[in-house]
Coordinates of C-alpha atoms in Angstrom, one line a residue:
X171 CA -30.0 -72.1 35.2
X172 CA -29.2 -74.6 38.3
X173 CA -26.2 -73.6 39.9
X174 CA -23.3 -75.5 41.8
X175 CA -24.7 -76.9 45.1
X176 CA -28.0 -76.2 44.1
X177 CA -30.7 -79.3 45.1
X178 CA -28.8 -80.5 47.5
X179 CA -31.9 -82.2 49.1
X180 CA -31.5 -84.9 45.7
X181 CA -27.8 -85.4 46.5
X182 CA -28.8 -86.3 50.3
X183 CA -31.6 -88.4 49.2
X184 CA -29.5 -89.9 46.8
X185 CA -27.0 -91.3 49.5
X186 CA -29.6 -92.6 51.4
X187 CA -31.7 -94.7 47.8
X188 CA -27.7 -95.6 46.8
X189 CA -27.5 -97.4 50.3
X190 CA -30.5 -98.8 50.2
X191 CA -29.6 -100.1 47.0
X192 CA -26.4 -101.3 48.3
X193 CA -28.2 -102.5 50.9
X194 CA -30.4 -104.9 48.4
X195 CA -27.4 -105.5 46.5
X196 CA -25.5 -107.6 49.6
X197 CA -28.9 -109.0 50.8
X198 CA -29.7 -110.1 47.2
X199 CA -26.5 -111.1 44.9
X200 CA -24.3 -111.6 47.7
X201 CA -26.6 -114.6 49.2
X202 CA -26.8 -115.7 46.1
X203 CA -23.2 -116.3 45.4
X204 CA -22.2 -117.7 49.0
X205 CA -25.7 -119.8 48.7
X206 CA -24.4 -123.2 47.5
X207 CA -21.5 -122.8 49.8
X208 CA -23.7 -122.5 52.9
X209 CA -26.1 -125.0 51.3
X210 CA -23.5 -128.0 51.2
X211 CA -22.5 -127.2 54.4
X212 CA -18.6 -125.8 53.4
X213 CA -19.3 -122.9 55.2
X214 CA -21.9 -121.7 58.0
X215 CA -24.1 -119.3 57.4
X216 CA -22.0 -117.1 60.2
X217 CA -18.8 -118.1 58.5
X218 CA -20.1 -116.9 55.1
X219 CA -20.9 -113.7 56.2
X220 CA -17.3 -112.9 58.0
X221 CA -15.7 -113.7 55.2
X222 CA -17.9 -111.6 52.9
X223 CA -17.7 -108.5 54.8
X224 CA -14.1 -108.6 54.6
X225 CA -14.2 -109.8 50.6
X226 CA -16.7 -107.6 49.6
X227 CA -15.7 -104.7 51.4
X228 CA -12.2 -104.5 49.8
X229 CA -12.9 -105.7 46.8
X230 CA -15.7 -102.3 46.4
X231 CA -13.3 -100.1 47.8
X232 CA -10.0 -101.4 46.6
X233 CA -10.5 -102.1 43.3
X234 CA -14.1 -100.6 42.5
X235 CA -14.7 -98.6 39.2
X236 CA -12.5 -95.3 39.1
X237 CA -15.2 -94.8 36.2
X238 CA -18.3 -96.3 36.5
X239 CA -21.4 -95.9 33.8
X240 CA -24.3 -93.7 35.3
X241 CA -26.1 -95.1 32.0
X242 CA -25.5 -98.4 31.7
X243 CA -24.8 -100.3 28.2
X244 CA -26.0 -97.5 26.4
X245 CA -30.0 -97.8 27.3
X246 CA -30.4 -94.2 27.0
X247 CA -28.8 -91.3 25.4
X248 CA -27.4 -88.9 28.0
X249 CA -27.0 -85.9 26.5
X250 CA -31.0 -85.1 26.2
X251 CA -30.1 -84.4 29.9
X252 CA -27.3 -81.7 29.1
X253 CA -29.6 -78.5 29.2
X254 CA -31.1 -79.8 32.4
X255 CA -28.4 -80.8 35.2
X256 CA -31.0 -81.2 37.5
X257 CA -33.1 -83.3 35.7
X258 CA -30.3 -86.0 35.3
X259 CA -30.2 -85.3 39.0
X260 CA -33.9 -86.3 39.4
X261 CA -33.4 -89.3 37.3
X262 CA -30.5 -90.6 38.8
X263 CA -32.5 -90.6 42.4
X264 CA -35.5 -92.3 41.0
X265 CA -33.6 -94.8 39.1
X266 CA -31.7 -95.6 42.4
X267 CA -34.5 -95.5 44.5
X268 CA -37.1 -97.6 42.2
X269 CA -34.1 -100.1 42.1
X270 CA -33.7 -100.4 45.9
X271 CA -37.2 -101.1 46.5
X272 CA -37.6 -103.4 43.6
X273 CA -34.6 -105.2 45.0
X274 CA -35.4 -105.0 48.7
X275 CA -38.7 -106.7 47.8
X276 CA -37.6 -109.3 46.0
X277 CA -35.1 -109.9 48.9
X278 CA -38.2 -110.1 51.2
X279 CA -39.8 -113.2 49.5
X280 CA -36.2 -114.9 48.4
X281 CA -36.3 -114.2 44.6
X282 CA -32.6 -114.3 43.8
X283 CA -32.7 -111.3 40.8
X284 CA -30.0 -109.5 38.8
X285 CA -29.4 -105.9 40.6
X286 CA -27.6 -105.0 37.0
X287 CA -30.6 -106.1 35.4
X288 CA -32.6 -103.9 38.2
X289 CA -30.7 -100.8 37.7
X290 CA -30.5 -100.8 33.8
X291 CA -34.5 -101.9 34.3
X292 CA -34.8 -98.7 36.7
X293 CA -32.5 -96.2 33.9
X294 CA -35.1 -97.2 31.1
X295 CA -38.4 -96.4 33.2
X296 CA -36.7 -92.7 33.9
X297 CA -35.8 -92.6 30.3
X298 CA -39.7 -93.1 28.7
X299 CA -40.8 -90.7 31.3
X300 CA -38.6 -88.0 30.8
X301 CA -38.1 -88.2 27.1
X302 CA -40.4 -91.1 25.4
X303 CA -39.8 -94.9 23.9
X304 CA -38.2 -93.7 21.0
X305 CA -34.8 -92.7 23.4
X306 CA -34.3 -96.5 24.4
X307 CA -32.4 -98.6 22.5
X308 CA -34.3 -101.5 22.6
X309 CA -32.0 -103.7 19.5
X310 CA -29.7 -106.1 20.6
X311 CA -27.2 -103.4 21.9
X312 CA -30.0 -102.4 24.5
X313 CA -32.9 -104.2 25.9
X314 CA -32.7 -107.3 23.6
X315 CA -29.3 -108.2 25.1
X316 CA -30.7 -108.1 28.8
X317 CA -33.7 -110.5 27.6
X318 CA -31.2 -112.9 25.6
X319 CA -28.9 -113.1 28.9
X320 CA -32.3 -114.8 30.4
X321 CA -31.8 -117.8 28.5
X322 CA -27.8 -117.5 27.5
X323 CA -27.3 -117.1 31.4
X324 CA -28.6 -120.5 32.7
X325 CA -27.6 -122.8 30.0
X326 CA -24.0 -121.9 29.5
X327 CA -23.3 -122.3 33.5
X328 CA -25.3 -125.5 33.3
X329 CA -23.1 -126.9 30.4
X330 CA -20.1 -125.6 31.9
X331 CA -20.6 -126.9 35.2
X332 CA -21.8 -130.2 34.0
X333 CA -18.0 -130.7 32.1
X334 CA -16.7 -130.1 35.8
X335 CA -18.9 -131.8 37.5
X336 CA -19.5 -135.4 36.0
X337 CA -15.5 -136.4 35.6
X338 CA -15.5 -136.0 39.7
X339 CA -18.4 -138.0 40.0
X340 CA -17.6 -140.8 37.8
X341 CA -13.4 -140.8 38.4
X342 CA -13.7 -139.7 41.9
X343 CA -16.7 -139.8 43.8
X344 CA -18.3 -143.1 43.0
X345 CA -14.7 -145.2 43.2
X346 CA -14.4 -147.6 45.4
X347 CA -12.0 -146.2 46.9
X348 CA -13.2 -142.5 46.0
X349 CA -11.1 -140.9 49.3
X350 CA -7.9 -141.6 48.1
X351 CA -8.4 -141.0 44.5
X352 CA -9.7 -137.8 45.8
X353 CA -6.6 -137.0 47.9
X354 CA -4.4 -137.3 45.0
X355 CA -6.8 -135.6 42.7
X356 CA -6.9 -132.4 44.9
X357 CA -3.8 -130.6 43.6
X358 CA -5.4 -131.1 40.2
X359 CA -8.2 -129.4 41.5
X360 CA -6.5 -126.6 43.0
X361 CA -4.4 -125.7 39.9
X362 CA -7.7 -125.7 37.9
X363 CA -9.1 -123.5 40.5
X364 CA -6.6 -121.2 41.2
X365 CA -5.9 -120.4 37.4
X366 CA -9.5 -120.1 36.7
X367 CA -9.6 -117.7 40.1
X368 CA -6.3 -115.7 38.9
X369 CA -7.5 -115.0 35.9
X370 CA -10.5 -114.1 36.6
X371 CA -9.9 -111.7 39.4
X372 CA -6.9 -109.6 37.3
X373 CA -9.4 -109.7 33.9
X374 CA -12.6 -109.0 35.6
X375 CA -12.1 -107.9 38.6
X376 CA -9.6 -104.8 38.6
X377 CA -11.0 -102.7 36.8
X378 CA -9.3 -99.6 36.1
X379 CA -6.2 -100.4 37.4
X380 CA -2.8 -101.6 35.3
X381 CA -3.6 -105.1 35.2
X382 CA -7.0 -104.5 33.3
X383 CA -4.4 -103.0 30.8
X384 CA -2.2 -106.2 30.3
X385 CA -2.5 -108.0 26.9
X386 CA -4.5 -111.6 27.2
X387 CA -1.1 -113.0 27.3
X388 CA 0.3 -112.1 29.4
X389 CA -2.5 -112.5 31.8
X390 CA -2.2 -115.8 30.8
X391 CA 1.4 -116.3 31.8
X392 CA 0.6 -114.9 35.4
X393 CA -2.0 -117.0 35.9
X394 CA 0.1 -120.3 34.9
X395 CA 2.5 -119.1 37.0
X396 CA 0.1 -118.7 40.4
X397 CA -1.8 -121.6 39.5
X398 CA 1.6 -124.1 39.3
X399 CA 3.1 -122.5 42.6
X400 CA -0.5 -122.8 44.3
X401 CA -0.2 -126.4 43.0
X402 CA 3.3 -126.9 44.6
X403 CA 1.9 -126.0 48.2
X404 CA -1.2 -127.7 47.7
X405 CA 1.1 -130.3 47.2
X406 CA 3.9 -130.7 49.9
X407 CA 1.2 -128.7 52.8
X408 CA -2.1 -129.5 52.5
X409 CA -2.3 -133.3 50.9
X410 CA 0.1 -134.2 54.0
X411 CA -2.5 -132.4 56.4
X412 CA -4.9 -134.2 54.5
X413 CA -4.2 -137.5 54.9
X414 CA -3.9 -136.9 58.9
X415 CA -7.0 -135.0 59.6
X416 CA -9.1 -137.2 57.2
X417 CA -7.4 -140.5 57.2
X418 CA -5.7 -140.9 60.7
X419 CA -8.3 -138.5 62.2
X420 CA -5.6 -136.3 63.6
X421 CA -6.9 -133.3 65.6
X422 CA -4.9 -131.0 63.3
X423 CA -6.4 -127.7 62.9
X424 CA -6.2 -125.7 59.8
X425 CA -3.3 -123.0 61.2
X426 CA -1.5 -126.2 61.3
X427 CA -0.8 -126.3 57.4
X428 CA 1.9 -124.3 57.1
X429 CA 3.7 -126.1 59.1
X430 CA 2.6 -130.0 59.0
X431 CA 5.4 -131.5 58.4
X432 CA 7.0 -130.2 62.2
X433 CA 3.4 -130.9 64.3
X434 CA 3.7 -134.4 66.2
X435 CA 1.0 -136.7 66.1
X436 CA -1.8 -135.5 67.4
X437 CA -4.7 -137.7 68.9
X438 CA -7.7 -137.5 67.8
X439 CA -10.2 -135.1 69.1
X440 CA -12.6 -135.8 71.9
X441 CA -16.2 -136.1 71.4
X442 CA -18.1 -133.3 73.3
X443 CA -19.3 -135.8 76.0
X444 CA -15.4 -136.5 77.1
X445 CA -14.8 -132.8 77.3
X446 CA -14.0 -132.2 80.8
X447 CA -15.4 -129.3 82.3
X448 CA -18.6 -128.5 80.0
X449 CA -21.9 -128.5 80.4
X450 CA -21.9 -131.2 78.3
X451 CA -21.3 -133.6 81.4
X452 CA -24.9 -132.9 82.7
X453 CA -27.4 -130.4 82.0
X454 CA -26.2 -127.7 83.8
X455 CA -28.4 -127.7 86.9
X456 CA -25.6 -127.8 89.0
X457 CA -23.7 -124.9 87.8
X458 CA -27.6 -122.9 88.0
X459 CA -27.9 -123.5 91.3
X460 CA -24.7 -122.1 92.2
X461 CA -25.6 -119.2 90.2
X462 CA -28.7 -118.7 91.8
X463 CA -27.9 -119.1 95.6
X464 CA -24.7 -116.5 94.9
X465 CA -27.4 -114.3 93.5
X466 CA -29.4 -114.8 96.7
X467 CA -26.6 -114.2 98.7
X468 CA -25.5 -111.0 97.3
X469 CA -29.4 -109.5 97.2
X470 CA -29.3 -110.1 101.2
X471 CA -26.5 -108.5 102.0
X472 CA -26.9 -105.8 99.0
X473 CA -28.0 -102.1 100.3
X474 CA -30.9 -100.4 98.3
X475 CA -27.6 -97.6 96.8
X476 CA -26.5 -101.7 95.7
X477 CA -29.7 -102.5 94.6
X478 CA -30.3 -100.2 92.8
X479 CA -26.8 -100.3 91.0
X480 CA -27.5 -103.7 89.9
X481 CA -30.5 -102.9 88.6
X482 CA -28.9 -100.6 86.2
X483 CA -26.5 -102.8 84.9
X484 CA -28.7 -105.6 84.5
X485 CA -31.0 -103.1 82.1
X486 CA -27.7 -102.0 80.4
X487 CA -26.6 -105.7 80.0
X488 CA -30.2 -106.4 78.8
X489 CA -30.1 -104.0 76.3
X490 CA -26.8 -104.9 75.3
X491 CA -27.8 -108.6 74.3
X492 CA -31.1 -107.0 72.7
X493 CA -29.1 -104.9 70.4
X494 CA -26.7 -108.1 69.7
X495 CA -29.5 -110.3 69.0
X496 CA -31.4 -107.8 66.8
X497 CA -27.7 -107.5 64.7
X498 CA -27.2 -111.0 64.7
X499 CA -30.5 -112.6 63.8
X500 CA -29.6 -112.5 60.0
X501 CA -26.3 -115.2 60.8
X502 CA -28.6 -117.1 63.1
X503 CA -30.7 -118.8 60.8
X504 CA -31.1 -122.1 59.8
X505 CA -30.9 -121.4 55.5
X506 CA -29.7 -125.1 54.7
X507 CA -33.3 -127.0 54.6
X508 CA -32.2 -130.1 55.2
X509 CA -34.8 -130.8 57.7
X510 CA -37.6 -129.3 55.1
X511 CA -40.3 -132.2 54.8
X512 CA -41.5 -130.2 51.6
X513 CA -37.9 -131.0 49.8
X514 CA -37.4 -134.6 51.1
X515 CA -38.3 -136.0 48.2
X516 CA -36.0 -133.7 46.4
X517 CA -33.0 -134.5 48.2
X518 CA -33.8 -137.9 48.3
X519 CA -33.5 -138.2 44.8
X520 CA -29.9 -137.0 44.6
X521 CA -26.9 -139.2 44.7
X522 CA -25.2 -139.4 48.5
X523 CA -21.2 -140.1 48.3
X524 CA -18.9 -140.8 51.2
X525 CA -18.9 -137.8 53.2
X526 CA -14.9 -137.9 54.1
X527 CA -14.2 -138.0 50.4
X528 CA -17.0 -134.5 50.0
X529 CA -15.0 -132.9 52.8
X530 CA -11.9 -132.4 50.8
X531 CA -13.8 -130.2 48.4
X532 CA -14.7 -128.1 51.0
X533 CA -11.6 -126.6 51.0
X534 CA -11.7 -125.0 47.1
X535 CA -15.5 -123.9 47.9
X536 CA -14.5 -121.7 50.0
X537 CA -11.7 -120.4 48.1
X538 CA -13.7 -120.5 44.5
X539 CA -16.4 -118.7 47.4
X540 CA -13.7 -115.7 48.2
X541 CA -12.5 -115.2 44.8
X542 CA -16.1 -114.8 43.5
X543 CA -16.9 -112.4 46.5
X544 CA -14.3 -110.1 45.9
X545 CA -14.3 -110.0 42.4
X546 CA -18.7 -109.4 42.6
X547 CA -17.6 -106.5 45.0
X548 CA -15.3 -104.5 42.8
X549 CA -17.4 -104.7 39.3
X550 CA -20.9 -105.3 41.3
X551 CA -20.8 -101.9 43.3
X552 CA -21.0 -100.0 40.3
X553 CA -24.8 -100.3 40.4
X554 CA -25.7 -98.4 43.3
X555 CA -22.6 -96.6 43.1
X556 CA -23.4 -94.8 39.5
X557 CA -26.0 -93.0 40.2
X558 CA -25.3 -91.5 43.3
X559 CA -21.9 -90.5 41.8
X560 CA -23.5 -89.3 39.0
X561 CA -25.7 -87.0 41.1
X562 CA -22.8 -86.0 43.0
X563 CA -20.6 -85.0 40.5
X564 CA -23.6 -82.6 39.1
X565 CA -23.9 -81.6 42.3
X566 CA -20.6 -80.0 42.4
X567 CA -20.1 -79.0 38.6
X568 CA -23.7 -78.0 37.7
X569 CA -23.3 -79.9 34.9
X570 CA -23.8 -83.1 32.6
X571 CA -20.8 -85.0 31.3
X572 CA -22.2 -85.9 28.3
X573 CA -20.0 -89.5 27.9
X574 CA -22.0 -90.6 30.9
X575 CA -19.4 -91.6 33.1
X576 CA -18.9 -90.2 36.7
X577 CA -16.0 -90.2 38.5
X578 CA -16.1 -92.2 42.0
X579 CA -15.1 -90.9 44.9
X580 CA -13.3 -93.2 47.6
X581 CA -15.9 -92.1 50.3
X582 CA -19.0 -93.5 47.9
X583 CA -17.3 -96.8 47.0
X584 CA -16.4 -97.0 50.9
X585 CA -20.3 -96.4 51.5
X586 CA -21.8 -99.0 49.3
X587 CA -19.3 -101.8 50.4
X588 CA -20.9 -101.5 54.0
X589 CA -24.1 -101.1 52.6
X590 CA -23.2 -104.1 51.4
X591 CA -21.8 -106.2 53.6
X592 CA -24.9 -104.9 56.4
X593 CA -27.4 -106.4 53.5
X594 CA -26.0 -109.9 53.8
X595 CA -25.5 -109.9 57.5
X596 CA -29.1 -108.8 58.2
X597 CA -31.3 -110.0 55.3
X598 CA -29.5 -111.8 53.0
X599 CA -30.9 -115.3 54.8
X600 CA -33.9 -114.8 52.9
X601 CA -32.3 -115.6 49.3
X602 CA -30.1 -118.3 50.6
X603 CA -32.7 -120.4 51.9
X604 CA -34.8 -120.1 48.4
X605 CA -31.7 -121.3 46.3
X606 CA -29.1 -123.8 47.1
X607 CA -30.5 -126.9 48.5
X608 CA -34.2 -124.9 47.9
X609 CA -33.4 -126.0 44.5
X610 CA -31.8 -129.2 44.8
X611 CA -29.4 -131.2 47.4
X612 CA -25.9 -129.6 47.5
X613 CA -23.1 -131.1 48.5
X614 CA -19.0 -130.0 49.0
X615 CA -18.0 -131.4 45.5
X616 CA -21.5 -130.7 43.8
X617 CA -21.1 -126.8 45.4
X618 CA -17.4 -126.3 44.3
X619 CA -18.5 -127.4 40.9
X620 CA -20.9 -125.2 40.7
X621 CA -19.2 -121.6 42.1
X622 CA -16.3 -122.7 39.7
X623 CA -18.9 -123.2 37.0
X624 CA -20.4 -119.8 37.6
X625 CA -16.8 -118.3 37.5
X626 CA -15.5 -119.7 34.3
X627 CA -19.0 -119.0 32.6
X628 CA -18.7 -115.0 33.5
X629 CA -15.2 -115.3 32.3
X630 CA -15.5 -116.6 29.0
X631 CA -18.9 -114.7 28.2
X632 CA -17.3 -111.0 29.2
X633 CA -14.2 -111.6 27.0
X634 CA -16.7 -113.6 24.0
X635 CA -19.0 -110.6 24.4
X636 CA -21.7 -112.6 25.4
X637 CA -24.4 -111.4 28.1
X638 CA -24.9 -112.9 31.1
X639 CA -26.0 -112.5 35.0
X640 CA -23.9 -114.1 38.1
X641 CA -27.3 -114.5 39.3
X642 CA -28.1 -116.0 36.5
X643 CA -25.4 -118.3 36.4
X644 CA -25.4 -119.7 39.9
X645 CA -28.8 -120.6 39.2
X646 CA -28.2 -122.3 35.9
X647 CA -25.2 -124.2 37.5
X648 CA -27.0 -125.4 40.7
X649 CA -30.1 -126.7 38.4
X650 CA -27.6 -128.7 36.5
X651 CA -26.1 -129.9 39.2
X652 CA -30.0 -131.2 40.1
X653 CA -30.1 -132.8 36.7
X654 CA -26.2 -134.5 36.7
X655 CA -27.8 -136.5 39.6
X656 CA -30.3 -138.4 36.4
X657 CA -32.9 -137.7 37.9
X658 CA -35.9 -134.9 37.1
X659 CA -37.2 -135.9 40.9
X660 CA -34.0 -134.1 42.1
X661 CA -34.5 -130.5 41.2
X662 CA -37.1 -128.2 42.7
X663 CA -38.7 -127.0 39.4
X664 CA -41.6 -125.1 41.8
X665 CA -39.1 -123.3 42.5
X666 CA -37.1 -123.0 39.7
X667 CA -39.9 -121.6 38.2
X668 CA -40.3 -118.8 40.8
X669 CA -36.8 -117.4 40.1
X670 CA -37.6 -117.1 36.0
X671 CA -40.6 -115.4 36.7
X672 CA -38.5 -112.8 39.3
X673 CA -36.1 -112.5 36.4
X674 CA -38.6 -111.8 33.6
X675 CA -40.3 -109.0 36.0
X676 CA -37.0 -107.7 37.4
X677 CA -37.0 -105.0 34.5
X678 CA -40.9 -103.7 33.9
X679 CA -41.0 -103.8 37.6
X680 CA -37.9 -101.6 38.6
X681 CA -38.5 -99.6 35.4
X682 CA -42.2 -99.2 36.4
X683 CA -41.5 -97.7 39.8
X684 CA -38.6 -95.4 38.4
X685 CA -40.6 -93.9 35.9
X686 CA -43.8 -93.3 38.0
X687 CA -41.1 -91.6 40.7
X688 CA -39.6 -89.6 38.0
X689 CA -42.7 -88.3 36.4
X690 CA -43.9 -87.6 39.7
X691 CA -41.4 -85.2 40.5
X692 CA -40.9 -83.6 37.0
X693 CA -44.3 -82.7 36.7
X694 CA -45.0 -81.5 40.7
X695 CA -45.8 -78.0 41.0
X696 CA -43.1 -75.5 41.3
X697 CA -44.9 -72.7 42.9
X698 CA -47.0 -72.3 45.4
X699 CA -50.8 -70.2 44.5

């Protein structure tokens, strides 16, 4: 009979698969969702990942699951685990851990896969190992939903993004005069945006709170009601900032929206050879020297207790910029391929716009880019926070709940949304430079369609009961972005194909590693002879 605190070595084994999980989880879905907005160049790669570790953090901690299901959509029957505590225990750090390496590795060769997919994939290998087929539900309620979101996923975000995407390009992007018809179109844009994002973010993405309680109504209202006062300000700020940092070229930074209407004019800014001052002005030979005779100077007249001094803090400043350049070399690459000579044929094949006319849909990209990032960390945290608090909360009951929920603790959801954000900041290039302009050319408006796309699509197929994968999605919406362009020569299908085939073995190969971890440790010997 397995008493309270007993196998504590699963519940710290557990943390560590749950933020390896996590870990996957930022490197993985998170790169896939900022992907198109680092691809059309809205944001930097850097830029992404500030903004996600802030967006994703809070979102996980602020509104993640109070409840969150250790067995997910009902793919196996919890209770068979209710005489044995400990062997949900088991099951929940296999299922965990199988996911995390499943995840990790797909990270490793940029397959962008569904971590749900992953962890429910995981759940069902424990579950034939411990108890036999015949516990999965493998009817549409189970396993035949995850295999229908395959094809359900893709298409709808495709169709959806498609309806956004082609009245821009006809109305707005090819005009002749596309930069003022864009100007004016922009509030238009942000109301559409902002009530999509409102919505979204109160009916999907606060879970557990009051507001996932409101009627669809009212909901509704709310979101008319932020939508037409974003509108307003959109309006009377940023169309008047607008026009003078795209059409007079004003050097009027973004802190200068609020206040627009009060800045003077502004000229416009220098180019980088005008800057006085920089090295920009000559190659820096000049400033080198100066460096290097002071250096000479101050070695001659330097002790050896000064020497030596120096010496330290030049290894302590050494190791400094190695340990900054080791954190950093996940923000530092290059994950846009325009320079590819592979894809130049691919993004030759797109449509090019004017590029002043794409800049003012850079703007909503990175909002639709937020939105989606906080909402993905309050629902998305779920899967590697489950099962650890699953094993947790046996840990400190000895016992099985048998509606197969698990209470969340604050310091868990606080543990996964670093997890998180570290995935992204240090492996989460990988993905990004698979998908994006790996699939096809991205652009500012071609980007914003898409993330808004991928949005409305999760949206309407929660509340519809229809299942479907952000991952999924974003994929879906990008390739028909490719094909809005009327052109097959415009999408990568080499590598289209590679991220089917990662979805289709995302659940025999997560459930395959589970379950040989799982049998493993149920059937180890007990005793020693």
């Amino acid at each position: 009979m397995m008493e309270i605190h007993d196998y504590t070595w699963i519940f710290v084994l557990g943390i560590i698969a749950a933020c390896a999980d996590a870990f996957g989880i930022g490197a993985n879905d998170v790169a896939n969702s900022f992907a198109s907005s680092v691809s059309s160049g809205s944001l930097t790669l850097a830029q992404a990942c500030i903004i996600a570790v802030f967006t994703e953090f809070l979102g996980a901690f602020l509104l993640g699951s109070n409840t969150a299901e250790t067995i997910k959509s009902g793919i196996m029957d919890v209770k068979l685990f209710v005489p044995q505590p400990e062997l949900m225990m088991l099951g929940m750090l296999c299922a965990v851990a199988g996911s995390a390496v499943w995840v990790l590795t797909a990270c490793r060769f940029g397959m962008p896969v569904s971590t749900t997919h992953s962890i429910v994939g995981a759940i069902i290998g424990v579950g034939i190992a411990a108890f036999g087929g015949d516990t999965i539900k493998w009817d549409y309620s189970g396993v035949a939903k995850i295999v229908t979101s395959w094809f359900v996923s893709p298409v709808a975000a495709g169709i959806v993004t498609a309806i956004i995407y082609m009245p821009t390009k006809i109305f707005v992007l090819k005009s002749v005069n596309s930069l003022e018809r864009g100007i004016k179109a922009i509030p238009i844009y942000f109301f559409i945006t902002s009530l999509i994002g409102a919505f979204y973010l109160i009916y999907k993405g606060a879970p557990g709170t009051k507001a996932a309680k409101m009627s669809i109504g009212t909901i509704v209202g709310i979101s008319f009601g932020v939508a037409a006062g974003v509108t307003i300000l959109a309006w009377v700020l940023f169309v008047p900032w607008l026009r003078r940092r795209v059409i007079n070229k004003e050097n009027v930074r973004w802190f200068h929206i609020p206040v627009i209407h009060f800045v003077k004019p502004r000229p416009s800014a220098p180019a980088p050879e005008e800057i006085p001052g920089g090295l920009e002005n000559g190659d820096g030979t000049e400033i080198q020297e100066k460096i290097t005779a002071s250096g000479k100077t101050i070695e001659s007249e330097s002790n050896n207790e000064a020497e030596f001094q120096e010496q330290e803090k030049s290894r302590v400043k050494s190791l400094f910029t190695m340990a900054k350049d080791l954190f950093l070399r996940g923000v530092r690459k290059d994950v846009r391929n325009l320079d590819n000579q592979k894809l130049a044929s691919v993004h030759e094949a797109a449509q090019k716009f004017d590029g002043d006319t794409e800049y003012l849909f850079s703007f909503l990209q990175v909002i639709t880019a937020c939105l989606a990032s906080f909402s993905h960390g309050s629902n998305d945290v779920a899967n590697a926070a489950g099962p650890i608090a699953a094993i947790y909360d046996i840990w400190r009951t000895a016992k099985v709940d048998p509606s197969g929920k698990a209470q969340v603790p604050s310091w868990i959801l606080a543990m996964a949304g670093a997890a998180i954000d570290l995935g992204l900041l240090t492996y989460g290039y990988h993905v990004m430079r698979k998908l994006g302009n790996g699939v096809t050319y991205l652009s500012p408006s071609r980007g914003f369609s898409a993330e808004l796309g991928t949005s409305l699509t999760v949206l309407t197929a929660s509340k519809i009961g229809l299942p479907v994968s952000t991952t999924h999605c974003i994929t879906g919406a990008i390739t028909s972005i490719g094909l809005c362009n009327g052109s097959w020569r415009a999408l990568n299908w080499k590598m289209l194909s590679w991220c089917f085939l990662s979805w289709i073995i995302t659940l025999p190969a997560a459930g395959l590693l589970a379950g040989l971890l799982f049998a493993y440790g149920k059937n180890a010997p007990t005793q020693m002879i």
